[in-house]
Short mmCIF file of C-alpha atoms in Angstrom, two decimals:
data_model
loop_
_atom_site.label_atom_id
_atom_site.label_comp_id
_atom_site.label_asym_id
_atom_site.label_seq_id
_atom_site.Cartn_x
_atom_site.Cartn_y
_atom_site.Cartn_z
CA MET A 1 57.37 -131.80 -163.05
CA THR A 2 56.90 -135.15 -164.83
CA SER A 3 54.71 -136.51 -167.58
CA SER A 4 52.04 -137.37 -164.95
CA SER A 5 51.99 -133.88 -163.36
CA PRO A 6 48.57 -132.43 -163.57
CA ALA A 7 47.70 -128.96 -164.46
CA VAL A 8 45.35 -126.84 -162.49
CA THR A 9 42.44 -125.71 -164.45
CA ALA A 10 39.52 -123.33 -163.92
CA ASP A 11 37.43 -125.86 -162.19
CA GLY A 12 40.18 -127.41 -160.01
CA ALA A 13 40.45 -130.51 -162.23
CA SER A 14 43.34 -131.70 -164.14
CA GLY A 15 43.69 -131.16 -167.81
CA SER A 16 44.77 -128.92 -170.63
CA HIS A 17 42.09 -126.31 -170.66
CA ARG A 18 42.66 -123.44 -168.65
CA THR A 19 40.75 -120.11 -168.10
CA LYS A 20 42.90 -117.34 -169.26
CA LEU A 21 43.69 -114.50 -166.86
CA PRO A 22 44.41 -111.42 -168.62
CA SER A 23 43.48 -108.99 -165.98
CA LEU A 24 46.49 -110.32 -163.91
CA THR A 25 48.71 -109.13 -166.90
CA GLY A 26 47.13 -105.68 -166.69
CA LEU A 27 47.63 -105.63 -162.89
CA ARG A 28 51.30 -106.45 -163.12
CA PHE A 29 52.11 -103.15 -164.55
CA ILE A 30 50.59 -101.22 -161.69
CA ALA A 31 52.83 -103.25 -159.32
CA ALA A 32 55.90 -102.50 -161.53
CA ALA A 33 54.89 -98.80 -161.47
CA LEU A 34 55.05 -98.85 -157.57
CA VAL A 35 58.49 -100.07 -157.71
CA PHE A 36 59.40 -97.21 -160.25
CA PHE A 37 57.95 -94.45 -157.98
CA PHE A 38 59.62 -95.97 -154.86
CA HIS A 39 63.10 -95.93 -156.69
CA ALA A 40 62.52 -92.20 -157.68
CA THR A 41 62.27 -91.38 -154.12
CA PHE A 42 65.80 -92.00 -153.40
CA SER A 43 68.18 -89.20 -152.60
CA ASP A 44 71.39 -91.28 -152.34
CA PRO A 45 71.62 -92.25 -155.20
CA PRO A 46 70.26 -89.08 -156.42
CA MET A 47 66.96 -90.07 -157.93
CA ASN A 48 64.34 -87.61 -156.24
CA PRO A 49 64.25 -84.54 -158.65
CA PHE A 50 62.43 -82.07 -156.07
CA ALA A 51 64.21 -79.08 -154.61
CA ASP A 52 61.58 -78.23 -152.38
CA GLU A 53 62.41 -79.92 -149.17
CA SER A 54 58.45 -80.21 -148.42
CA TRP A 55 57.98 -81.92 -151.92
CA GLU A 56 61.09 -84.21 -151.64
CA GLU A 57 60.06 -85.47 -148.27
CA GLY A 58 56.32 -85.84 -149.00
CA PHE A 59 57.28 -87.79 -152.19
CA ARG A 60 59.46 -89.87 -150.23
CA TRP A 61 56.91 -90.62 -147.73
CA LEU A 62 54.00 -91.31 -150.13
CA PHE A 63 55.91 -94.12 -151.98
CA SER A 64 58.05 -95.10 -148.93
CA LYS A 65 56.58 -98.78 -149.06
CA ALA A 66 55.83 -98.92 -152.51
CA GLY A 67 58.65 -101.17 -153.72
CA TRP A 68 58.27 -103.43 -150.89
CA MET A 69 54.49 -104.03 -151.71
CA GLY A 70 55.32 -104.16 -155.59
CA VAL A 71 57.94 -107.00 -155.37
CA SER A 72 55.89 -109.01 -152.78
CA PHE A 73 52.99 -108.87 -155.21
CA PHE A 74 55.26 -110.20 -158.01
CA PHE A 75 56.41 -113.02 -155.80
CA VAL A 76 52.84 -114.12 -154.92
CA LEU A 77 51.76 -113.69 -158.52
CA SER A 78 54.92 -115.99 -159.66
CA GLY A 79 53.52 -118.80 -157.49
CA PHE A 80 49.90 -118.20 -158.72
CA VAL A 81 50.42 -118.02 -162.52
CA LEU A 82 52.96 -120.85 -162.78
CA THR A 83 50.45 -123.17 -160.89
CA TRP A 84 47.47 -121.98 -162.92
CA SER A 85 49.04 -122.52 -166.09
CA ALA A 86 51.15 -125.84 -165.38
CA ARG A 87 50.86 -128.03 -168.24
CA PRO A 88 50.14 -131.88 -168.14
CA GLY A 89 53.24 -133.87 -169.40
CA ASP A 90 55.51 -130.90 -169.28
CA THR A 91 59.33 -131.68 -168.51
CA LEU A 92 61.71 -130.30 -166.23
CA THR A 93 64.10 -129.26 -169.10
CA GLY A 94 61.20 -127.62 -170.79
CA PHE A 95 59.84 -125.65 -167.94
CA TRP A 96 63.31 -124.69 -166.77
CA ARG A 97 64.24 -123.60 -170.50
CA ARG A 98 61.43 -121.46 -170.89
CA ARG A 99 61.77 -119.76 -167.35
CA LEU A 100 65.40 -119.04 -167.90
CA LEU A 101 65.04 -117.60 -171.30
CA LYS A 102 62.13 -115.50 -169.94
CA ILE A 103 64.42 -113.69 -167.30
CA PHE A 104 68.23 -114.10 -168.41
CA PRO A 105 68.34 -112.16 -171.76
CA ASN A 106 66.75 -109.13 -170.48
CA HIS A 107 68.90 -109.25 -167.38
CA VAL A 108 72.10 -109.66 -169.31
CA VAL A 109 71.07 -106.81 -171.66
CA MET A 110 70.49 -104.52 -168.79
CA TRP A 111 73.43 -105.72 -166.75
CA ALA A 112 75.74 -104.96 -169.73
CA LEU A 113 74.19 -101.46 -170.02
CA ALA A 114 74.54 -100.68 -166.57
CA MET A 115 78.17 -101.90 -166.46
CA VAL A 116 79.07 -99.76 -169.36
CA LEU A 117 77.28 -96.65 -168.22
CA PHE A 118 78.03 -96.61 -164.67
CA ALA A 119 78.45 -99.76 -162.63
CA GLY A 120 81.75 -100.91 -164.24
CA ALA A 121 83.78 -98.18 -162.79
CA MET A 122 82.75 -98.74 -159.18
CA THR A 123 81.82 -102.57 -158.99
CA PRO A 124 84.46 -105.17 -158.11
CA VAL A 125 84.35 -108.55 -159.98
CA SER A 126 83.21 -110.07 -156.70
CA ALA A 127 80.01 -108.23 -157.06
CA TRP A 128 79.35 -107.90 -160.71
CA LEU A 129 79.99 -111.93 -161.26
CA PRO A 130 77.40 -113.00 -158.86
CA ASN A 131 75.19 -110.51 -160.32
CA LEU A 132 75.54 -111.81 -163.82
CA PHE A 133 74.50 -115.19 -162.89
CA LEU A 134 71.81 -114.08 -160.53
CA ILE A 135 73.14 -115.41 -157.27
CA HIS A 136 74.08 -112.10 -155.66
CA SER A 137 71.26 -112.13 -153.13
CA TRP A 138 72.69 -115.01 -151.49
CA PHE A 139 75.71 -112.89 -150.29
CA PRO A 140 75.24 -110.93 -147.25
CA GLN A 141 77.62 -108.00 -148.59
CA HIS A 142 75.76 -104.75 -149.43
CA ALA A 143 78.34 -104.25 -152.39
CA THR A 144 76.97 -107.47 -153.69
CA PHE A 145 73.41 -108.04 -153.01
CA ILE A 146 72.62 -104.46 -154.30
CA SER A 147 75.01 -104.35 -157.21
CA VAL A 148 75.22 -103.30 -160.93
CA ASN A 149 71.42 -103.06 -161.63
CA PRO A 150 69.81 -103.02 -158.10
CA PRO A 151 66.25 -104.23 -159.02
CA SER A 152 67.99 -107.31 -160.45
CA TRP A 153 68.19 -108.70 -156.85
CA SER A 154 64.55 -110.03 -156.98
CA LEU A 155 65.38 -112.24 -159.98
CA CYS A 156 67.78 -114.16 -157.65
CA SER A 157 64.49 -115.13 -155.67
CA GLU A 158 62.56 -115.78 -158.93
CA LEU A 159 65.57 -118.04 -160.19
CA LEU A 160 65.00 -120.22 -156.97
CA PHE A 161 61.33 -120.15 -157.45
CA TYR A 162 61.68 -121.64 -160.95
CA LEU A 163 64.20 -124.41 -159.83
CA LEU A 164 61.85 -125.40 -157.02
CA PHE A 165 58.62 -125.15 -158.75
CA PRO A 166 58.35 -128.48 -160.40
CA PHE A 167 59.33 -130.11 -157.05
CA LEU A 168 56.67 -128.13 -155.10
CA LEU A 169 53.94 -128.57 -157.84
CA ARG A 170 52.73 -132.20 -156.93
CA PRO A 171 52.56 -131.50 -153.09
CA VAL A 172 50.62 -128.45 -153.39
CA LEU A 173 48.09 -130.08 -155.69
CA ARG A 174 47.76 -132.81 -153.31
CA ILE A 175 46.54 -130.54 -150.53
CA LYS A 176 43.13 -131.29 -149.83
CA GLU A 177 40.68 -128.67 -150.57
CA ARG A 178 39.58 -128.30 -146.91
CA ALA A 179 43.26 -127.60 -145.84
CA LEU A 180 43.87 -125.05 -148.45
CA TRP A 181 43.28 -122.04 -146.15
CA LEU A 182 45.17 -123.63 -143.43
CA TRP A 183 48.40 -123.97 -145.69
CA ALA A 184 47.68 -120.24 -146.77
CA ALA A 185 47.72 -119.08 -143.25
CA ALA A 186 50.93 -121.33 -142.58
CA MET A 187 52.80 -119.28 -145.23
CA VAL A 188 51.74 -116.00 -143.68
CA ALA A 189 52.82 -117.39 -140.38
CA GLY A 190 56.15 -118.37 -141.92
CA MET A 191 56.48 -114.87 -143.19
CA LEU A 192 55.81 -113.46 -139.42
CA ALA A 193 58.62 -116.02 -138.09
CA VAL A 194 61.10 -114.77 -140.48
CA GLN A 195 60.86 -111.18 -139.42
CA LEU A 196 60.64 -112.34 -135.65
CA VAL A 197 63.96 -114.23 -136.32
CA THR A 198 65.40 -111.27 -138.10
CA ASP A 199 64.34 -108.86 -135.09
CA PHE A 200 65.44 -110.92 -132.23
CA LEU A 201 68.21 -113.16 -133.49
CA ILE A 202 70.08 -111.46 -136.43
CA PRO A 203 72.96 -109.00 -135.49
CA GLN A 204 71.77 -105.34 -135.35
CA ASN A 205 75.01 -104.00 -136.51
CA PRO A 206 76.21 -102.64 -138.92
CA PRO A 207 73.22 -100.04 -140.28
CA THR A 208 72.28 -100.20 -143.54
CA PRO A 209 73.83 -97.51 -145.91
CA GLU A 210 70.25 -96.49 -146.93
CA GLY A 211 69.41 -95.38 -143.42
CA PHE A 212 66.41 -97.76 -142.98
CA GLY A 213 66.67 -97.96 -139.27
CA ILE A 214 67.81 -101.61 -139.18
CA SER A 215 71.23 -103.50 -139.62
CA LEU A 216 72.71 -104.71 -142.82
CA TRP A 217 72.35 -108.24 -141.65
CA GLU A 218 68.53 -107.71 -140.91
CA PHE A 219 67.99 -106.17 -144.23
CA TRP A 220 69.59 -108.94 -146.09
CA PHE A 221 68.22 -111.86 -144.08
CA GLY A 222 64.81 -110.73 -143.69
CA TYR A 223 64.07 -109.19 -147.13
CA ASN A 224 66.84 -110.11 -149.70
CA PHE A 225 67.75 -113.86 -148.71
CA PRO A 226 65.79 -115.84 -151.42
CA PRO A 227 64.83 -118.57 -149.31
CA VAL A 228 62.69 -116.38 -146.88
CA ARG A 229 60.69 -115.14 -150.04
CA MET A 230 59.57 -118.83 -150.83
CA PHE A 231 56.59 -118.29 -148.24
CA GLU A 232 55.10 -115.63 -150.77
CA PHE A 233 55.79 -117.78 -153.80
CA VAL A 234 53.99 -121.09 -152.15
CA LEU A 235 51.31 -118.81 -150.80
CA GLY A 236 50.57 -117.66 -154.60
CA MET A 237 50.60 -121.66 -155.43
CA ILE A 238 48.02 -122.28 -152.77
CA LEU A 239 45.72 -119.28 -153.79
CA ALA A 240 45.77 -120.65 -157.39
CA ARG A 241 44.20 -123.73 -155.97
CA LEU A 242 41.65 -121.80 -154.03
CA VAL A 243 40.49 -120.00 -157.16
CA ALA A 244 40.46 -123.05 -159.22
CA ALA A 245 38.19 -124.93 -156.61
CA GLY A 246 35.95 -121.85 -156.33
CA ALA A 247 36.96 -121.55 -152.64
CA ALA A 248 38.57 -118.16 -152.70
CA PRO A 249 36.78 -115.42 -150.69
CA ARG A 250 33.96 -113.63 -152.57
CA ILE A 251 35.49 -110.27 -152.35
CA GLY A 252 35.44 -107.67 -155.31
CA ILE A 253 38.19 -106.01 -156.82
CA ILE A 254 37.37 -102.46 -155.40
CA PRO A 255 37.13 -103.57 -151.73
CA ALA A 256 40.33 -105.79 -152.14
CA SER A 257 42.10 -102.69 -153.59
CA LEU A 258 40.88 -100.70 -150.53
CA LEU A 259 42.35 -103.42 -148.32
CA CYS A 260 45.61 -103.03 -150.30
CA VAL A 261 45.42 -99.22 -149.23
CA VAL A 262 44.85 -100.24 -145.58
CA GLY A 263 47.89 -102.60 -145.73
CA TYR A 264 49.97 -100.06 -147.15
CA ALA A 265 48.99 -97.50 -144.59
CA ALA A 266 49.72 -100.22 -141.79
CA ALA A 267 53.03 -100.78 -143.25
CA MET A 268 53.87 -97.20 -142.73
CA VAL A 269 53.51 -97.19 -139.22
CA VAL A 270 54.77 -100.44 -137.97
CA PRO A 271 58.37 -101.16 -137.21
CA PHE A 272 60.42 -101.11 -140.45
CA LEU A 273 60.87 -105.08 -140.64
CA TYR A 274 57.22 -105.89 -140.21
CA GLY A 275 56.39 -103.18 -142.85
CA LEU A 276 58.50 -104.97 -145.60
CA ASN A 277 55.68 -107.55 -146.71
CA LEU A 278 53.97 -108.69 -143.71
CA MET A 279 51.38 -105.96 -143.74
CA THR A 280 50.50 -106.16 -147.20
CA VAL A 281 50.71 -109.92 -148.13
CA VAL A 282 47.22 -110.68 -147.16
CA PRO A 283 45.41 -107.80 -149.11
CA ILE A 284 47.75 -108.74 -152.22
CA ALA A 285 46.60 -112.32 -151.96
CA LEU A 286 42.92 -111.08 -151.85
CA LEU A 287 43.40 -108.71 -154.75
CA ILE A 288 45.00 -111.39 -156.83
CA CYS A 289 42.24 -113.80 -155.96
CA ALA A 290 39.46 -111.30 -156.75
CA VAL A 291 41.15 -110.12 -160.11
CA ALA A 292 41.60 -113.89 -161.11
CA ARG A 293 38.10 -114.80 -160.26
CA ALA A 294 36.71 -111.91 -162.27
CA ASP A 295 38.52 -113.37 -165.28
CA VAL A 296 37.23 -117.01 -164.62
CA GLU A 297 33.51 -115.63 -164.26
CA GLY A 298 33.95 -113.45 -167.24
CA ALA A 299 33.22 -110.09 -165.46
CA PRO A 300 34.60 -107.07 -167.06
CA THR A 301 37.62 -105.43 -165.70
CA VAL A 302 39.62 -102.23 -166.78
CA LEU A 303 42.77 -104.47 -166.59
CA ARG A 304 41.77 -106.22 -169.76
CA GLY A 305 41.62 -103.43 -171.90
CA ARG A 306 44.39 -103.18 -174.64
CA THR A 307 46.35 -100.51 -173.05
CA MET A 308 46.69 -102.36 -169.80
CA GLN A 309 47.45 -105.59 -171.61
CA TRP A 310 50.35 -103.82 -173.34
CA LEU A 311 51.58 -102.19 -170.31
CA GLY A 312 51.55 -105.59 -168.55
CA GLU A 313 53.58 -107.20 -171.29
CA VAL A 314 56.18 -104.39 -171.09
CA SER A 315 56.02 -104.58 -167.37
CA PHE A 316 59.07 -106.95 -166.88
CA GLY A 317 61.38 -104.83 -169.12
CA PHE A 318 60.05 -101.74 -167.50
CA TYR A 319 60.99 -103.13 -164.00
CA LEU A 320 64.60 -104.03 -165.05
CA SER A 321 65.24 -100.80 -166.91
CA GLN A 322 63.95 -98.30 -164.43
CA TYR A 323 67.05 -97.89 -162.16
CA VAL A 324 69.53 -97.68 -165.15
CA VAL A 325 67.43 -95.15 -166.95
CA MET A 326 66.92 -92.99 -163.91
CA TYR A 327 70.38 -93.19 -162.66
CA SER A 328 72.12 -92.67 -165.80
CA VAL A 329 70.08 -89.59 -166.81
CA ARG A 330 70.25 -88.06 -163.29
CA THR A 331 73.84 -88.31 -163.00
CA LYS A 332 75.27 -88.08 -166.58
CA LEU A 333 72.85 -85.70 -168.17
CA MET A 334 71.23 -83.68 -165.42
CA ASP A 335 74.30 -83.50 -163.17
CA GLU A 336 72.02 -84.36 -160.22
CA ARG A 337 70.12 -80.90 -160.66
CA LEU A 338 67.07 -80.54 -158.61
CA PHE A 339 63.71 -78.84 -159.67
CA SER A 340 60.82 -76.80 -158.45
CA PRO A 341 57.65 -78.90 -157.98
CA VAL A 342 56.20 -78.67 -161.60
CA PRO A 343 59.23 -79.03 -163.51
CA GLY A 344 60.22 -81.98 -161.06
CA LEU A 345 56.82 -83.69 -161.75
CA LEU A 346 57.61 -83.27 -165.62
CA VAL A 347 61.06 -84.72 -164.84
CA LEU A 348 59.45 -87.79 -163.15
CA LEU A 349 56.96 -88.08 -166.04
CA GLY A 350 59.94 -88.13 -168.71
CA PHE A 351 61.51 -90.89 -166.70
CA PHE A 352 58.33 -92.80 -166.65
CA PHE A 353 57.83 -92.78 -170.36
CA ALA A 354 61.75 -93.25 -171.00
CA THR A 355 61.46 -96.25 -168.93
CA LEU A 356 58.44 -97.45 -170.82
CA LEU A 357 60.18 -97.02 -174.13
CA VAL A 358 63.32 -98.97 -172.91
CA GLY A 359 60.92 -101.53 -171.49
CA TRP A 360 59.36 -101.99 -174.76
CA LEU A 361 62.49 -102.19 -176.64
CA LEU A 362 63.52 -105.18 -174.46
CA LEU A 363 60.08 -106.92 -175.17
CA VAL A 364 60.30 -106.53 -178.98
CA CYS A 365 64.13 -106.85 -179.51
CA VAL A 366 65.01 -109.29 -176.75
CA GLU A 367 62.28 -111.27 -175.05
CA ARG A 368 60.04 -111.98 -177.88
CA PRO A 369 62.72 -113.09 -180.41
CA VAL A 370 64.48 -115.10 -177.65
CA MET A 371 61.44 -116.87 -176.84
CA ARG A 372 60.37 -117.52 -180.35
CA ARG A 373 63.77 -118.86 -181.30
CA TRP A 374 64.68 -120.92 -178.39
CA ALA A 375 61.65 -121.79 -176.00
CA ARG A 376 60.40 -124.44 -178.35
CA PRO A 377 62.38 -127.66 -178.30
CA PRO A 378 63.87 -129.17 -181.34
CA ALA A 379 61.04 -130.06 -183.73
CA ARG A 380 61.96 -133.51 -184.49
CA THR A 381 61.73 -134.33 -180.59
CA ALA A 382 59.16 -131.95 -179.37
CA PRO A 383 55.99 -133.34 -177.91
CA ARG A 384 52.64 -131.56 -178.46
CA ASP A 385 52.56 -130.20 -175.19
CA GLU A 386 55.93 -128.53 -175.55
CA GLU A 387 54.84 -126.23 -178.09
CA PRO A 388 55.49 -122.61 -177.02
CA ARG A 389 52.97 -120.49 -175.29
CA PRO A 390 53.44 -116.92 -173.79
CA ALA A 391 55.23 -117.73 -170.74
CA PRO A 392 53.64 -116.25 -167.51
CA ALA A 393 55.71 -113.07 -167.14
CA LEU A 394 56.53 -111.90 -163.68
CA HIS A 395 57.66 -108.49 -163.82
#
């Protein structure tokens, strides 16, 4: 990202004026909520609060793919938002500073809280140190890539996206409009290739401790290894070009949402590896395009409302804190107690609002103060285009 790097605008041209996309902010929270309910299904660790076996199994079945879908949404959205909001004249240091300040302070706070509450007693330095620096998903050891605050694994991929984005932007912007769909299809094909390699070439032992029905090596390479998630990120970048050029499919938000439901259903019946992100990525892409196009065209959406905007702003903190909140309360305060259906639902609701509270505290006490204080370069050297803007949040 150099002084000559163009920014994508609503009309596909280069410049500094871009249509805001507030509906995507609201949509972020729905994805974060999917991840929350996925984590709440776990029986080991003891998150699922239902004593009734049918409720416990039904809850786990219903949200069995929600976490995979939510994370895939975030990765595609990352590429889309960063490309859409790229600024002319931005610098490498300016971009990297804003992105690192966006993720690391919240991560470090939740890392420290997890270490104090539970992880410090059972996590070796070989796991918690890579976790602190967000490189733990590069290691194939289960105790490392799912360590301390497990949702933080996805930040390893986000960090890779941020480091590479300035070097990917120019090639993506140079793709001719008529070739954009071909490149988008190539990204999906790349995702399929990853799962085929994982299925047929990666060792099939030992099994995952979670009982996913695949090996630990397959789970790590096919899902957690950061480079394989680049296909979703670059797909998001290409989608931003398509929407900016007015070449995105003319599909409405409701039909795109229904396709997401269809993709989710497909993910529940295909072999595990192919249900991680392959079945849902095309519906996710269509939904992001539909929501973004609605904002570009000024069409009203419920996602623009004040409540959804607030939830979207809180979503990153909500995402990072959900596991720490649920695990700590379930093990320390509830002693892993199980409940009948109605009290179990109330427990889930309590976890939901408690996580919202912690996410809001991270936003107002950590994220915003840090961004206000350090996102701006020193005043005496700051060019006008380095003035801070709300950084596109990804979780």
